[in-house]
mmCIF file of C-alpha atoms in Angstrom:
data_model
loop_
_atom_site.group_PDB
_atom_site.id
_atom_site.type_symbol
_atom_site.label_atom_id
_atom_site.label_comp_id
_atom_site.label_asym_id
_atom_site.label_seq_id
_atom_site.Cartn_x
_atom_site.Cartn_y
_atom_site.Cartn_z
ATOM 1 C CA UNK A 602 225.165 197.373 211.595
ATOM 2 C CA UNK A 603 228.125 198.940 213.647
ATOM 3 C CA UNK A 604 229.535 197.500 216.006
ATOM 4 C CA UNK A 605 231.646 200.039 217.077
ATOM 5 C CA UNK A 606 229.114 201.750 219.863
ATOM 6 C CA UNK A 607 229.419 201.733 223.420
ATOM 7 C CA UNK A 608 226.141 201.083 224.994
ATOM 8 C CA UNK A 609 226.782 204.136 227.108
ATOM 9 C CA UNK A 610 226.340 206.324 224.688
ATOM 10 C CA UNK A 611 223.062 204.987 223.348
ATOM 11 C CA UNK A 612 220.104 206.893 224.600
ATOM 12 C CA UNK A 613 216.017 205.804 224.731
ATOM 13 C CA UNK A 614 213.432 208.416 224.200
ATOM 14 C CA UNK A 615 210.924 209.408 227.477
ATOM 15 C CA UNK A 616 207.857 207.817 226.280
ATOM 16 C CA UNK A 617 206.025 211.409 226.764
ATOM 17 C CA UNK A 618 202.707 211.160 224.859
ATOM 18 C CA UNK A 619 200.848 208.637 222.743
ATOM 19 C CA UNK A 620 201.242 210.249 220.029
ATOM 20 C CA UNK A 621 204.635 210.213 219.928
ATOM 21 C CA UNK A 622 204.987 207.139 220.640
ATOM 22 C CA UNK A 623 202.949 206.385 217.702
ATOM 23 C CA UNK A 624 203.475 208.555 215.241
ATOM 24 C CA UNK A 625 207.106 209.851 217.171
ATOM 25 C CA UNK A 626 210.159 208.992 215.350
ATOM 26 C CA UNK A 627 212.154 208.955 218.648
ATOM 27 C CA UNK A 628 213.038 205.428 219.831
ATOM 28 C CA UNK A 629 211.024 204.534 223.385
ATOM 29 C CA UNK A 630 210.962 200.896 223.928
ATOM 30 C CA UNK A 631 208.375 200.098 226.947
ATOM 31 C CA UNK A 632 209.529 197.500 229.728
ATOM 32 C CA UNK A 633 207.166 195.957 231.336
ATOM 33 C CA UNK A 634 206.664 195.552 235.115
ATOM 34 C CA UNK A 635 209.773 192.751 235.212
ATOM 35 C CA UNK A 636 211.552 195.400 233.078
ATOM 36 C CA UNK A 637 211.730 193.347 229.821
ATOM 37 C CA UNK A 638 210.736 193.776 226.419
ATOM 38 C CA UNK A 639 209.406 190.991 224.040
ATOM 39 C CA UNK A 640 211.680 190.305 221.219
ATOM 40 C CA UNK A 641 211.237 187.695 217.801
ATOM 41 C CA UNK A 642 213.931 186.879 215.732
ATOM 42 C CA UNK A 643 212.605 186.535 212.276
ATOM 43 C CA UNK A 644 215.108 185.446 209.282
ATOM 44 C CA UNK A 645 216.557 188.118 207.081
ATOM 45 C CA UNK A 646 215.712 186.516 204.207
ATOM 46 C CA UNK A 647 212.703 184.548 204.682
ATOM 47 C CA UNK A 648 211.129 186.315 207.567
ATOM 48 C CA UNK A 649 210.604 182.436 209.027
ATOM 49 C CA UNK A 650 210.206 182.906 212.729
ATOM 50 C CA UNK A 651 213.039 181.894 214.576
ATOM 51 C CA UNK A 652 212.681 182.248 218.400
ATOM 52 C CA UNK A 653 211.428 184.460 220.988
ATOM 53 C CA UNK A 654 212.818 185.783 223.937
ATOM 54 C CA UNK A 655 212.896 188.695 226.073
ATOM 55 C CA UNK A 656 215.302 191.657 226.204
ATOM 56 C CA UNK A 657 215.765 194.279 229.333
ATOM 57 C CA UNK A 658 217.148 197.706 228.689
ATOM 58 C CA UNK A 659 221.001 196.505 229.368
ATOM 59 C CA UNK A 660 220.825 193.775 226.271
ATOM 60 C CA UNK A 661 218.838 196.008 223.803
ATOM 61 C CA UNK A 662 221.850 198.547 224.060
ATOM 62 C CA UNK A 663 223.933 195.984 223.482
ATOM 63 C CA UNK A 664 222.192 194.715 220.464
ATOM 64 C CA UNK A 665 222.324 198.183 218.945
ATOM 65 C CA UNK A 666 225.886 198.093 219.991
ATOM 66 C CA UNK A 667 227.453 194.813 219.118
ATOM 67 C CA UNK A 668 224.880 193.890 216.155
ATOM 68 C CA UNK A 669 223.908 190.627 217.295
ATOM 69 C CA UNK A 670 221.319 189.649 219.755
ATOM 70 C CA UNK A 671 221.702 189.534 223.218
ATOM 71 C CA UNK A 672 218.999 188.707 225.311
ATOM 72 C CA UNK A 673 217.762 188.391 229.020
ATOM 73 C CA UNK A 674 217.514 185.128 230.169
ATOM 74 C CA UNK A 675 215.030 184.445 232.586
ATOM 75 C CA UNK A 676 215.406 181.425 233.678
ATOM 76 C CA UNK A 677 219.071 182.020 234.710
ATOM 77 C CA UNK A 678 218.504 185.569 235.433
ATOM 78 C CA UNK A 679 221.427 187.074 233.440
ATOM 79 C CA UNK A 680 222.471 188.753 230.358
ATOM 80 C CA UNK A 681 222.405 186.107 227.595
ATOM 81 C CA UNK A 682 224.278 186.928 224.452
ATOM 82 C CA UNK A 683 223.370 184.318 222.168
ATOM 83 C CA UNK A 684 226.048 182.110 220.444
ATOM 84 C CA UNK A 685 228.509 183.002 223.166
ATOM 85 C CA UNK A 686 228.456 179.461 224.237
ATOM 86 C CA UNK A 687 226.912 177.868 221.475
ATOM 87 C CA UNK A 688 228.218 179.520 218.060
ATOM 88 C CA UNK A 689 224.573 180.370 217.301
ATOM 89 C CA UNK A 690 225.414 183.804 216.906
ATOM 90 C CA UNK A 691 222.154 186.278 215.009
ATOM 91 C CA UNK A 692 223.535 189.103 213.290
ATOM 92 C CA UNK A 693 220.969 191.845 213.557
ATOM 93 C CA UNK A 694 220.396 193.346 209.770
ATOM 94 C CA UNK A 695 217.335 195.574 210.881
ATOM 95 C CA UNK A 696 214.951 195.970 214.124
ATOM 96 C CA UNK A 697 211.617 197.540 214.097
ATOM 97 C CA UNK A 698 209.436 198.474 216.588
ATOM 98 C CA UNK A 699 205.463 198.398 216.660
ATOM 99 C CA UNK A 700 203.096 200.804 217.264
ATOM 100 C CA UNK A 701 203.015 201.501 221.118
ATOM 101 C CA UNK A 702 206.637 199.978 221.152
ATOM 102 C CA UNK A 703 206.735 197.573 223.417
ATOM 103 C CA UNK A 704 207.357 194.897 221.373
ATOM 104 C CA UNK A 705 210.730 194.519 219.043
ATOM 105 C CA UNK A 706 211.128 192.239 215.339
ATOM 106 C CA UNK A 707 214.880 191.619 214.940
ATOM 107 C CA UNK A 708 215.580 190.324 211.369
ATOM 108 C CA UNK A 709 218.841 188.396 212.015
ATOM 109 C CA UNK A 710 220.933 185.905 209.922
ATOM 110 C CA UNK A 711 221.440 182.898 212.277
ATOM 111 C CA UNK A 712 224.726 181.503 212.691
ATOM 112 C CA UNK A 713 226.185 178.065 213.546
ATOM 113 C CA UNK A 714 223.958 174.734 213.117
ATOM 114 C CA UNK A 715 220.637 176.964 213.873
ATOM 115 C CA UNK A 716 218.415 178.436 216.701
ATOM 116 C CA UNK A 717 217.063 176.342 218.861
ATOM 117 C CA UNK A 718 219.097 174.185 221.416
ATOM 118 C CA UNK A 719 216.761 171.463 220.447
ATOM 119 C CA UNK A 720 218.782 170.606 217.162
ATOM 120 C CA UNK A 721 215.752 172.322 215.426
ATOM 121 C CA UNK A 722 216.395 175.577 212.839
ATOM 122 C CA UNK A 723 213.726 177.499 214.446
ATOM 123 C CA UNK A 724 212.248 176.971 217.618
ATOM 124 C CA UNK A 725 208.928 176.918 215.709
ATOM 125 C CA UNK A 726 209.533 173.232 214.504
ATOM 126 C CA UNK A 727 205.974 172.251 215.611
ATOM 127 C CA UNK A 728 202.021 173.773 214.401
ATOM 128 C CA UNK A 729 198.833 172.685 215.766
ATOM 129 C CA UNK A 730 197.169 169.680 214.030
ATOM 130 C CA UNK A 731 193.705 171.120 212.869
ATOM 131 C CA UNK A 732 192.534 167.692 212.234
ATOM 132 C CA UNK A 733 192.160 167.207 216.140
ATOM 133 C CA UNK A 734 190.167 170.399 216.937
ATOM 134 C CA UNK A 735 187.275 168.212 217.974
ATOM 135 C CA UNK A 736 183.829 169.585 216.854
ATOM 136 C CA UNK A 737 182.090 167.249 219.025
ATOM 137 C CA UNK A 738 184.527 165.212 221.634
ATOM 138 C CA UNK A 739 186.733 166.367 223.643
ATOM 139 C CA UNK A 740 189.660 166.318 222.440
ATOM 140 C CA UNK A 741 193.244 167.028 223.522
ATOM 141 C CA UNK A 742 194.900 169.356 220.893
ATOM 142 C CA UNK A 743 198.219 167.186 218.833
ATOM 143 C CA UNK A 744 200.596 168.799 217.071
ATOM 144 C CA UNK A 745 202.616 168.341 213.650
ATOM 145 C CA UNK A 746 206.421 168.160 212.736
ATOM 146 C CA UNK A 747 207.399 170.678 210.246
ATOM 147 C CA UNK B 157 190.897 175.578 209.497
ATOM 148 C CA UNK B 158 187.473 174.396 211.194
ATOM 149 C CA UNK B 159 185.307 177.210 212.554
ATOM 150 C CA UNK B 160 182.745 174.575 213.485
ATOM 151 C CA UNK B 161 184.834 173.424 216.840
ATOM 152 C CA UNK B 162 182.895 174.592 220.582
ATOM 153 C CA UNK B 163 185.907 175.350 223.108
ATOM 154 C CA UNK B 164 184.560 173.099 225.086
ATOM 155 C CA UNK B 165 186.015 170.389 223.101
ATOM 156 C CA UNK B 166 188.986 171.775 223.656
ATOM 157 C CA UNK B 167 191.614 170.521 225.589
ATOM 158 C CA UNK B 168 195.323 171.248 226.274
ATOM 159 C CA UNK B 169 197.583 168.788 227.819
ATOM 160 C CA UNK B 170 199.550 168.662 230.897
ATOM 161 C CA UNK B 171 203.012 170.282 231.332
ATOM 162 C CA UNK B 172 204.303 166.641 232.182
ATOM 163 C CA UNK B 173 208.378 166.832 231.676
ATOM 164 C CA UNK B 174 210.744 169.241 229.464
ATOM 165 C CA UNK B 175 211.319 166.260 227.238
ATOM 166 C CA UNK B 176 207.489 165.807 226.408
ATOM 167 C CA UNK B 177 207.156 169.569 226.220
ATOM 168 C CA UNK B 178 209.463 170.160 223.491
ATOM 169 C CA UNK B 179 209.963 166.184 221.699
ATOM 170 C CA UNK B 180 206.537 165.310 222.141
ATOM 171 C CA UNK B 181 203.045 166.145 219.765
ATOM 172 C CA UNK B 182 200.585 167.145 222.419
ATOM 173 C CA UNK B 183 199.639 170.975 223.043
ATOM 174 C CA UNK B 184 200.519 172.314 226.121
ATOM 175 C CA UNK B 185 200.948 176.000 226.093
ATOM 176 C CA UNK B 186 202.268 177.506 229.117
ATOM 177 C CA UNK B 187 200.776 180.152 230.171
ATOM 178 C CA UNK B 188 202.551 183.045 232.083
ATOM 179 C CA UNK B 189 202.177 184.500 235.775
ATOM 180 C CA UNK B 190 199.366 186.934 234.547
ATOM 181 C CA UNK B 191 197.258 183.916 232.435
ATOM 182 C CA UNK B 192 198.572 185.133 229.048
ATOM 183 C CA UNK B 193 200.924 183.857 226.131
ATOM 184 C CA UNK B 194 202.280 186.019 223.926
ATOM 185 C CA UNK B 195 200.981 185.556 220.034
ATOM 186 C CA UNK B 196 202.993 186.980 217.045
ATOM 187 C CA UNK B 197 200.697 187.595 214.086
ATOM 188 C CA UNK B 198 202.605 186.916 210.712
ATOM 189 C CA UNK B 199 201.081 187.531 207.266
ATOM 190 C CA UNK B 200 200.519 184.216 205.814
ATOM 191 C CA UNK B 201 201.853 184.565 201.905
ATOM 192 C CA UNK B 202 204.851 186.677 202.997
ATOM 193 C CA UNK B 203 205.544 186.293 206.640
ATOM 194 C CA UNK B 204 205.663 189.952 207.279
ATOM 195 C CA UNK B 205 205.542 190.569 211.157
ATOM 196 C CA UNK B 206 201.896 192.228 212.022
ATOM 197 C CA UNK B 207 201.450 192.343 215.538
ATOM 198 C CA UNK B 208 202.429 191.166 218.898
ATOM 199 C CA UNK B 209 199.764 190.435 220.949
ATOM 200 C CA UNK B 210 198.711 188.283 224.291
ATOM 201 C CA UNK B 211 196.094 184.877 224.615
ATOM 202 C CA UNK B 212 194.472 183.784 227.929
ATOM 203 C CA UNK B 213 193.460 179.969 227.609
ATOM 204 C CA UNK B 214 190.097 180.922 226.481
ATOM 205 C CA UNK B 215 190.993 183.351 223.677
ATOM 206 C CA UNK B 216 193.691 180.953 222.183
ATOM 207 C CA UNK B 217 190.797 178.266 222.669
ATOM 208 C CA UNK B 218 188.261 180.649 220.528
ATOM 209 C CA UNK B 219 191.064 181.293 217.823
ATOM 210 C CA UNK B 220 191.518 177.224 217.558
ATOM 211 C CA UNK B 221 187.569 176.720 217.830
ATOM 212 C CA UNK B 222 187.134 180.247 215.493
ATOM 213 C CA UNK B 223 189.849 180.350 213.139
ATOM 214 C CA UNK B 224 190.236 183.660 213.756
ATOM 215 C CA UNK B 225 192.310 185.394 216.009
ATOM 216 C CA UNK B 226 191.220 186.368 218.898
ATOM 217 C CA UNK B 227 193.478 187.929 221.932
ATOM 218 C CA UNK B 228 193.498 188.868 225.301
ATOM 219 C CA UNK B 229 193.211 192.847 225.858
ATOM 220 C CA UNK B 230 195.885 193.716 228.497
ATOM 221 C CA UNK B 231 194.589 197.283 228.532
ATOM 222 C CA UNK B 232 190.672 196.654 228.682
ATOM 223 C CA UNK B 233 191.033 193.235 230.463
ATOM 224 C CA UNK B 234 188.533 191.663 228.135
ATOM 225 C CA UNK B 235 188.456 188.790 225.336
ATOM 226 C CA UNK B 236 189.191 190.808 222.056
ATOM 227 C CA UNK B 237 188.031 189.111 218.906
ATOM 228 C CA UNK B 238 190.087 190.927 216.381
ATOM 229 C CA UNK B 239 188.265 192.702 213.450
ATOM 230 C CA UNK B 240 185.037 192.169 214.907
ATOM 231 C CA UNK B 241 184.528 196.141 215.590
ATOM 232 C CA UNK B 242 186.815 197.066 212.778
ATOM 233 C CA UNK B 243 186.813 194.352 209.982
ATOM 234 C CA UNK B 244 190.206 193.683 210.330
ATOM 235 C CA UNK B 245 189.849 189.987 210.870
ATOM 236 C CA UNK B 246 192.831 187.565 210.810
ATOM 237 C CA UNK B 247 191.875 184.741 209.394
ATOM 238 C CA UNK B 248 193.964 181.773 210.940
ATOM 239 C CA UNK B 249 196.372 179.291 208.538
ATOM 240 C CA UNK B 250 198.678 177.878 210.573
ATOM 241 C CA UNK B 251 199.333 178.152 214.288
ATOM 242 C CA UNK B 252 203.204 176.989 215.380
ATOM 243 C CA UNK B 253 204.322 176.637 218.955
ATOM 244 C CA UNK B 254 208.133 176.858 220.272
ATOM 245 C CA UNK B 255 209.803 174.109 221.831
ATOM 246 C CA UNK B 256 209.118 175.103 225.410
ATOM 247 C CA UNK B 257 205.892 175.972 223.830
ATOM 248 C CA UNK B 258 205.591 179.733 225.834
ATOM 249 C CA UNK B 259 205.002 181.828 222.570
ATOM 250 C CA UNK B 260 202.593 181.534 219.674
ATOM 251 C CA UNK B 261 202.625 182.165 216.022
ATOM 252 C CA UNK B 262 199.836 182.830 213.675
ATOM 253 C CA UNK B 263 200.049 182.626 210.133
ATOM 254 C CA UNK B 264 197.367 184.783 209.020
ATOM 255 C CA UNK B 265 195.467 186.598 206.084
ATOM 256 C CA UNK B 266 194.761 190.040 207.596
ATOM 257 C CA UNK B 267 191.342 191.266 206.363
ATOM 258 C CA UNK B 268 190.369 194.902 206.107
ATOM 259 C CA UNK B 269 192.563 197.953 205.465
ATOM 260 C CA UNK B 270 195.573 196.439 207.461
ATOM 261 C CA UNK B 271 196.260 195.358 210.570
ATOM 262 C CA UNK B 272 196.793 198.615 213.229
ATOM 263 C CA UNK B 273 194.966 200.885 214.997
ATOM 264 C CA UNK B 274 196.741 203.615 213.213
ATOM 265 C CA UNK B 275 196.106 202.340 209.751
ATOM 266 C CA UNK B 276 199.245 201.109 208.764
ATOM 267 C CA UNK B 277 199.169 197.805 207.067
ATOM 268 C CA UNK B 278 201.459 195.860 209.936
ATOM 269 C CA UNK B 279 202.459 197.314 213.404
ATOM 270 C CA UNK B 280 205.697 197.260 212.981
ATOM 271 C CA UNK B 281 205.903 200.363 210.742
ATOM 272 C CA UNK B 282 209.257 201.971 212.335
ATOM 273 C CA UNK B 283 213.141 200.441 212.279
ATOM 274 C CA UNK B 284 215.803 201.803 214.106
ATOM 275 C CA UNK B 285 218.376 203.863 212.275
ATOM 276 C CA UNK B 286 221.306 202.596 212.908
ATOM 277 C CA UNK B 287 223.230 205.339 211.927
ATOM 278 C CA UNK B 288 221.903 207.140 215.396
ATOM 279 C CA UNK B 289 223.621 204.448 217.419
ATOM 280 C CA UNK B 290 226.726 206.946 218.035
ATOM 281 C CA UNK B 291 229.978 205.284 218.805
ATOM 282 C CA UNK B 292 231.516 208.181 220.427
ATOM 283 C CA UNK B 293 228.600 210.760 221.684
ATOM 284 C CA UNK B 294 225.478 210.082 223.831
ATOM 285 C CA UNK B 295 223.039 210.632 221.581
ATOM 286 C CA UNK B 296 219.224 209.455 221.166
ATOM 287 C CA UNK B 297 218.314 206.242 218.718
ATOM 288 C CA UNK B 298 215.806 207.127 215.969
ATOM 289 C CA UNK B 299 213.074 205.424 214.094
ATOM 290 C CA UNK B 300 212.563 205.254 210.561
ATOM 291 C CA UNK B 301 209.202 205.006 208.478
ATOM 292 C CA UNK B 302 209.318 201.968 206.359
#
């Protein structure tokens, strides 16, 4: 990916009708009402889920700028661009958009010791133990260690 | 995964302390200002992205209980038990949870033709072409077909 653009010179689509946001090849991500945009970092290679996180129309244009991920953070309120601090840089190698586009896949190569600022890889380090969906009891819900 | 399970067995623990929430093994999904989670459906055998989609505590509670997915509707504020008008069931594999355990994943085998409403096999059907990110001239981003 470049990342030789200025984010003032990258330009979303007007999401004008369904069907071109559909079937449209025009790029129209949809904020929600907090003006954000889901986004999941998948691995290039593996397409193991990494994290997920929220972008707002500032730090998508500067992912399509800089090709690596920078996010919103909402707990601190600001522009994050991950690895700044950390070294846990994500080069973007592609980003795709669903169907109503308003949600975005970025298939990154994670820098530095990993994602998560638990230590872990992913942040997905954890599934749901089956073995304690109670058919009878009640039953609080465990989960497993990857 | 059991499909025998009531979801009244079913119970999710308390959001004690950020240590328990992302060292410890019990399930407790947060659960946004609206009621909903956000649930990323990922083919099973390849981990393909599918879908992005949304849980209130009693649709995540039916996909445990189901093993199947089953979502929250944003747009027709109702339960929506995937597949069940078109086919397209996802049958559930694995279910992972992030370390401040606010998003989902579902490992899934998609039933049916595929998994969107406009008959493509995943939702996320488009990428950005990168070579419309202009470094010099405003200019609109584009989609590709995959």
């Amino acid at each position: 990916m470049s990342a030789s653009a200025s984010i003032d010179t990258i330009q979303f689509a007007t999401r004008d009708s369904k069907d071109s946001i559909e079937n449209g090849l025009a790029f129209a991500p949809k904020f929600d009402e907090n003006g954000l945009i889901p986004a999941i970092a998948l691995d290039h290679a593996t397409n193991e889920p990494l994290m997920v996180a929220y972008m707002n129309e500032t730090s998508l244009k500067m992912t399509l700028a800089l090709g690596e991920a920078v996010y919103w953070s909402r707990s601190r309120s600001e522009i994050w661009h991950k690895g700044k601090t950390s070294g846990e840089y994500q080069v973007v190698k592609e980003i795709r958009t669903d169907c109503d586009q308003d949600a975005i896949i970025l298939k990154v190569v994670q820098l530095g010791g990993g994602c998560c600022h638990t230590k872990n890889p992913t942040c997905f380090y954890r599934k749901v133990d089956m073995a304690t969906i109670a058919s009878e009891e009640t039953a609080p819900v465990a989960l497993l260690k990857l």
